[in-house]
Coordinates of C-alpha atoms in Angstrom, one line a residue:
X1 CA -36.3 -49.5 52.8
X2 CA -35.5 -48.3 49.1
X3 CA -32.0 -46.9 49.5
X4 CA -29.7 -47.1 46.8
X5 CA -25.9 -48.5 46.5
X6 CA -25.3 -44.8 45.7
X7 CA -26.4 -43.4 48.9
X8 CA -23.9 -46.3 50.3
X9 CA -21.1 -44.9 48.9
X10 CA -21.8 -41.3 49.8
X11 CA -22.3 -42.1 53.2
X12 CA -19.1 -44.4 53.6
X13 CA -17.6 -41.0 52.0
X14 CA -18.3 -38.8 54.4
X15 CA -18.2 -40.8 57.2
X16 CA -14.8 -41.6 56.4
X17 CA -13.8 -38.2 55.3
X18 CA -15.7 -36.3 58.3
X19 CA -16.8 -33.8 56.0
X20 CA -19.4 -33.7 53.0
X21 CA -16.6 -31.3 51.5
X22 CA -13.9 -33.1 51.5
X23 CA -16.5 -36.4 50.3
X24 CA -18.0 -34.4 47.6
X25 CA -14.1 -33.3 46.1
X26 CA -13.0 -37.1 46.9
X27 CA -16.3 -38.1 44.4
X28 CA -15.7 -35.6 41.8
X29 CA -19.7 -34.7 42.3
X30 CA -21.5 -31.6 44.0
X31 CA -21.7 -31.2 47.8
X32 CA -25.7 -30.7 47.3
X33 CA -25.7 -34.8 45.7
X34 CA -24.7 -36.1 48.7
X35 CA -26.5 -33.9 51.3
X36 CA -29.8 -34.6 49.7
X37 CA -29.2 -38.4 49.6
X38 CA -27.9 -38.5 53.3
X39 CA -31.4 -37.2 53.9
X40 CA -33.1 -39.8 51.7
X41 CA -31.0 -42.5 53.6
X42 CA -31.8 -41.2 57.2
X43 CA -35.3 -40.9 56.5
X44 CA -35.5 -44.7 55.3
X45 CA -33.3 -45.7 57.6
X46 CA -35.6 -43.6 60.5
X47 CA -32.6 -42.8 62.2
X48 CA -29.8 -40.0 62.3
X49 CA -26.4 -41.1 61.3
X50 CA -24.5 -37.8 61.6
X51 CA -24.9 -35.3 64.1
X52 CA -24.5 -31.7 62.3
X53 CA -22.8 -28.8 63.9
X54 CA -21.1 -25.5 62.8
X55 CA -17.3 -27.3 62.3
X56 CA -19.4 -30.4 60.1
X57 CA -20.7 -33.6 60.4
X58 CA -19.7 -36.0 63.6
X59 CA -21.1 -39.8 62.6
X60 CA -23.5 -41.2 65.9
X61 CA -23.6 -44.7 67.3
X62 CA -26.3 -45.7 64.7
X63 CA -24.4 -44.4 62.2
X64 CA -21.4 -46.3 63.4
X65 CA -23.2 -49.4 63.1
X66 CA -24.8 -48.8 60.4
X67 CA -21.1 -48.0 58.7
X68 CA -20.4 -51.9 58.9
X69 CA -23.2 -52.7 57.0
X70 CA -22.8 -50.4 54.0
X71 CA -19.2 -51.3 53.6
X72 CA -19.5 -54.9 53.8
X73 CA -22.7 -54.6 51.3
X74 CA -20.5 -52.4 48.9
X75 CA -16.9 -55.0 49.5
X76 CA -20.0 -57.9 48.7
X77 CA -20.4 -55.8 45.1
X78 CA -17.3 -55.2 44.8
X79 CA -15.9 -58.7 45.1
X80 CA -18.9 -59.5 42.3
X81 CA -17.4 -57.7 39.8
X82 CA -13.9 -58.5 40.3
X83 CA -14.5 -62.5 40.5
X84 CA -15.7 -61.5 36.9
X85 CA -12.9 -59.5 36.1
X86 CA -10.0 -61.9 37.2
X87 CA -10.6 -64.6 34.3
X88 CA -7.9 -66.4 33.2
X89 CA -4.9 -63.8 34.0
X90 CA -5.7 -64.5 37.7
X91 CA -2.6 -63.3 40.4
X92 CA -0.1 -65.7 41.3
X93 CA 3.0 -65.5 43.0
X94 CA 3.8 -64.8 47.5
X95 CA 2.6 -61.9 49.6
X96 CA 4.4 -61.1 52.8
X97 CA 1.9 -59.3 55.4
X98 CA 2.8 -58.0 58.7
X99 CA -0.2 -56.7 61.4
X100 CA -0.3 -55.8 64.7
X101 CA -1.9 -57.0 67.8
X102 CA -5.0 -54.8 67.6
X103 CA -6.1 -55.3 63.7
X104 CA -4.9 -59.2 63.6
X105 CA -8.7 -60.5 65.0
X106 CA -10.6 -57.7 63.9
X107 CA -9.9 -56.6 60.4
X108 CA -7.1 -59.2 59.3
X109 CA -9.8 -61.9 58.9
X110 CA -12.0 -60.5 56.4
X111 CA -9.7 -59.0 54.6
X112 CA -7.7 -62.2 54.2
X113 CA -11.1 -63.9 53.1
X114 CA -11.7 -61.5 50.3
X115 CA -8.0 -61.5 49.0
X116 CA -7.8 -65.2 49.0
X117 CA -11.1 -65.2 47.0
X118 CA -10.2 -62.7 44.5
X119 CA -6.4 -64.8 44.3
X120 CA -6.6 -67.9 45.4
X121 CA -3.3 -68.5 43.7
X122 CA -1.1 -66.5 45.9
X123 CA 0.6 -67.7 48.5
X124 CA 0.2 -65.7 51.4
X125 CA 2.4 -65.3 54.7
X126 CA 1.4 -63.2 57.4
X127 CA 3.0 -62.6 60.8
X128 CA 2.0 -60.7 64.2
X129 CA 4.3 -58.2 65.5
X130 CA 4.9 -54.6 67.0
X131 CA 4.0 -51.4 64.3
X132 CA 8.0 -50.4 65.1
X133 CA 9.3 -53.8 63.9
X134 CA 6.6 -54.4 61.6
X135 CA 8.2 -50.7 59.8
X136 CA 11.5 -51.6 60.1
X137 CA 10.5 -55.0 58.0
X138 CA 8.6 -53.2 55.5
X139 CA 11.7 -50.1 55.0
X140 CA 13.9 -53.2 54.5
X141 CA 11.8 -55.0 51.9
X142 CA 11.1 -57.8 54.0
X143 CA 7.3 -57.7 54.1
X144 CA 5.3 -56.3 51.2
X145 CA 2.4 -54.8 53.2
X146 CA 1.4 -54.5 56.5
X147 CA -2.1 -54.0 58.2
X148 CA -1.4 -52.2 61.6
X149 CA -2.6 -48.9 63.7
X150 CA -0.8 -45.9 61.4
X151 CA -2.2 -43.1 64.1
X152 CA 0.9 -43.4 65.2
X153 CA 3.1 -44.4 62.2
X154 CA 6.5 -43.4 62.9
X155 CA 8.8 -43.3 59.8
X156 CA 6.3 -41.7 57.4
X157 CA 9.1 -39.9 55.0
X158 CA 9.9 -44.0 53.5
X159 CA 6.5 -45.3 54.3
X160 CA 3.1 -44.5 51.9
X161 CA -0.3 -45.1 54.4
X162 CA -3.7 -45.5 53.6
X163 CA -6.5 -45.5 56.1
X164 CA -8.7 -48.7 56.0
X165 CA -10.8 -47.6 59.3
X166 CA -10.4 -45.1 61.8
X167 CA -12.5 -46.0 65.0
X168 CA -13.6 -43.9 68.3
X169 CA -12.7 -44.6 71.7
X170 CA -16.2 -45.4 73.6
X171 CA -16.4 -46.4 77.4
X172 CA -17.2 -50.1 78.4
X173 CA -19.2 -50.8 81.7
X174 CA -20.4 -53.6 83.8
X175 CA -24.1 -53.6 83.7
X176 CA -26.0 -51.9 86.6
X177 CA -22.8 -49.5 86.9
X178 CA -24.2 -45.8 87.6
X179 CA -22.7 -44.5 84.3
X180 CA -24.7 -46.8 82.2
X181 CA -28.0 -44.5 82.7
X182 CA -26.1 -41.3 82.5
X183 CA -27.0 -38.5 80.0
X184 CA -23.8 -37.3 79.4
X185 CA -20.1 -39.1 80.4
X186 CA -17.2 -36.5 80.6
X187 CA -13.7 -37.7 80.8
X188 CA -13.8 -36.1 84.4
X189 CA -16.4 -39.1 85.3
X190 CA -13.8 -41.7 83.8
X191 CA -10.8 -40.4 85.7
X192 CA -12.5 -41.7 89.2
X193 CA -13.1 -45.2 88.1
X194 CA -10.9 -47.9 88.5
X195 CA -9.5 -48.9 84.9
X196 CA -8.9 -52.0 83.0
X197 CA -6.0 -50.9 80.7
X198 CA -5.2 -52.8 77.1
X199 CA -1.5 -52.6 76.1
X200 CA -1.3 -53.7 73.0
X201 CA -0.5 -51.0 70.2
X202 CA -1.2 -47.5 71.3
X203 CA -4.1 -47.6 73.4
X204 CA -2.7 -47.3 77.0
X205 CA -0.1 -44.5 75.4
X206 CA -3.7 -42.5 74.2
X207 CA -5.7 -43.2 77.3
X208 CA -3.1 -41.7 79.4
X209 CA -2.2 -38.7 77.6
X210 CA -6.2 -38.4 77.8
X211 CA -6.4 -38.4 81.9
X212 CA -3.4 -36.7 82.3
X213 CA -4.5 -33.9 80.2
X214 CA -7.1 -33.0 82.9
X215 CA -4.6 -33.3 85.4
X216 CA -5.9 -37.0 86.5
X217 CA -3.7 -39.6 87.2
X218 CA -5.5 -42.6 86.1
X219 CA -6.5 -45.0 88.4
X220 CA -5.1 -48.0 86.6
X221 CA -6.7 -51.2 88.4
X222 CA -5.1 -53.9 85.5
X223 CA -3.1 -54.0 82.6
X224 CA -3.8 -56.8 80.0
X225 CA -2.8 -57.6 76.5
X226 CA -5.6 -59.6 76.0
X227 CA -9.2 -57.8 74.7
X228 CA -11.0 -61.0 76.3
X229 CA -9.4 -60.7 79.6
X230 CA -10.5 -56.5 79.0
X231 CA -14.0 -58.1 78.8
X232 CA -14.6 -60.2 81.5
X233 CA -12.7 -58.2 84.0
X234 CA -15.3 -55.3 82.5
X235 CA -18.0 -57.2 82.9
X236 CA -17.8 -58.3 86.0
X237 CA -17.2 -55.1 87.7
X238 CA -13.4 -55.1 88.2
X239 CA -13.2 -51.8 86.6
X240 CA -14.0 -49.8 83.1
X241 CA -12.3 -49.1 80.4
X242 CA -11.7 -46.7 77.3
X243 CA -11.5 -48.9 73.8
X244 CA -11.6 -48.2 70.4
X245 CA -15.2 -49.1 68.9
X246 CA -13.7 -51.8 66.7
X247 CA -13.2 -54.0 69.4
X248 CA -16.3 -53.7 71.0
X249 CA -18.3 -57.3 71.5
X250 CA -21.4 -57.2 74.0
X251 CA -20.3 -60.2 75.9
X252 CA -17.8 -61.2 77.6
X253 CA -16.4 -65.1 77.1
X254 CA -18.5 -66.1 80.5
X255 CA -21.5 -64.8 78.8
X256 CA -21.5 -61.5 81.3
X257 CA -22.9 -58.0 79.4
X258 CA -20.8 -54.9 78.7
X259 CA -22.3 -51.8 78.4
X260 CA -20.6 -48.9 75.5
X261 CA -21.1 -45.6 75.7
X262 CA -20.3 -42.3 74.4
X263 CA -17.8 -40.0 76.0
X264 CA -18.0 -36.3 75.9
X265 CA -15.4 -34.3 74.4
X266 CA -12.6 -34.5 72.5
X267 CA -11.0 -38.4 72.2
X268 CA -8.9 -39.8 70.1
X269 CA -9.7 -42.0 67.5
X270 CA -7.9 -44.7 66.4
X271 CA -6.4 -45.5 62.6
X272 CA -6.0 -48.8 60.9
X273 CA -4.5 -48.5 57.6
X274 CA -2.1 -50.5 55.3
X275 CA 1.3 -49.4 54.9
X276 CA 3.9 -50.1 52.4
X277 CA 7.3 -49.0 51.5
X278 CA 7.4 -45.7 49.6
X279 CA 9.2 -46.3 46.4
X280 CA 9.2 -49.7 46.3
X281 CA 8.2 -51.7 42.9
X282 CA 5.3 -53.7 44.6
X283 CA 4.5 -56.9 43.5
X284 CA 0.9 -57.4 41.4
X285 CA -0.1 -59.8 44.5
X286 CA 0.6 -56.8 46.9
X287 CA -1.0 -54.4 44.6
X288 CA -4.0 -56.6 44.6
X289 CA -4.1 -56.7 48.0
X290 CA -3.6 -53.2 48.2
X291 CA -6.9 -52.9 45.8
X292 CA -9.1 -55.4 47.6
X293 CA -8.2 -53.1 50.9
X294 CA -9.3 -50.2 49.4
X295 CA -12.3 -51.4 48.4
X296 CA -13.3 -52.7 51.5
X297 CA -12.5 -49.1 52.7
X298 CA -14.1 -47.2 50.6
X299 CA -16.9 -49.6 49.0
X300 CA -16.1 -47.7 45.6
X301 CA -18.7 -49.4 43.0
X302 CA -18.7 -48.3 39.9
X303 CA -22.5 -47.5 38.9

């Protein structure tokens, strides 16, 4: 495989963006740049990472999993260059953080790894709560930054946003369950299966607009907090369930497999971003942080 940090960053572009438009005008370069080098990736890669259609690009499984590699390979650059960068003017100071229930295993860690190692002088304090507290912290200058779900982000007019990940729902399913060797899952297909719902953030408030949009009242089976419990009740057949992607492990804590798949049609996705107050004069420790998020977003490397 010969592919380039280049053709990294235009695919983390689009994928992000949705749109080779929008990626190309995000760039600053031609729209015919980065179609030619998603080509040149795909064919390396020997797989398709975006399906194309008339509306634009939709990213596939592969590419999804393939999106985890590029941006930790570009954050990996990009935490090169800044270890060179920080010298002797390095950060110091406090940084108050706020995250939610769904982001706190999942995307908290890493990103907490790569701040501390690009300022490991700043002392950092970071507490779990609700997005609606954790906004009502931030408008009253109690945290600096948060790391939550924005999909649903109430008080945007005093409250800036910027998306870190935004991640499908896909369908988890014991193994052996007749879904699993389906060509196509509708929604229709989900709404007869008993389901193993998550509460935490805004996931049961999206899967049930989803049912109840086809006129399904979903079959709701158990309601957890806990993504672990999701997985072994999953697993071993107590139900399915509709997660987003980022959560997705293939084995449950009893070593039992879960199955994802695709669903067909229209689902929500699900947005984690960091959020700080509008306005406010942010610290340099919470502007790093800010930084370091954005490049683990976006894996921009200058070339």
């Amino acid at each position: 495989m010969a592919f380039t940090l280049r053709q990294l960053q235009y695919f983390v572009a689009v994928a992000e963006q949705g749109s080779i438009t929008r990626a190309a005008q995000n760039l600053s370069i031609s729209q015919s740049s980065i179609t030619e080098s998603l080509k040149e990736l795909e064919s390396d890669l020997g797989v398709s990472l975006f399906e194309r259609h008339p509306r634009g690009l939709t990213i596939t499984h592969n590419g999804h999993q393939f999106l985890r590699h590029a941006t930790k390979v570009l954050s990996a650059v990009s935490d090169a260059r800044h270890s060179f960068a920080s010298g002797e003017t390095a950060t110091s100071g406090t940084l108050n953080i706020g995250v939610t229930s769904l982001v706190a295993g999942y995307v908290l860690s890493d990103l907490l790894a790569r701040f501390r190692r690009a300022c490991p002088r700043v002392e950092v304090s970071a507490i779990e709560d609700n997005g609606g507290y954790l906004e009502h912290l931030l408008v009253g200058g109690e945290l600096d930054v948060a790391v939550m779900v924005i999909s649903n982000l109430r008080d945007r007019m005093a409250l800036q946003a910027e998306i870190l990940e935004t991640s499908p729902y896909r369908l988890w399913l014991p193994m052996g369950h007749p879904l699993v060797s389906a060509d196509i899952i509708s929604v229709a297909d989900i709404a007869r299966e008993p389901l193993i719902m998550l509460t935490v953030d805004e996931i049961e408030e999206n899967t049930g607009k989803l049912l109840s949009a086809l006129g399904a009242r979903p079959h709701v089976a158990f309601r957890t907090r806990s993504v672990e419990a999701v997985r072994s009740l999953v697993a071993t057949g107590a139900g399915v369930s509709l997660l987003p992607e980022l959560v997705y492990r293939p084995w449950s804590l009893e070593g039992d497999r879960i199955e994802s798949r695709d669903v067909s049609g229209s689902l929500p996705v699900v947005q984690v971003g960091i959020v700080w107050r509008k306005g406010s004069s942010l610290s340099q420790a919470a502007r790093d942080f800010i930084g370091v998020a954005e490049s683990m977003r976006s894996g921009r490397v200058r070339m």
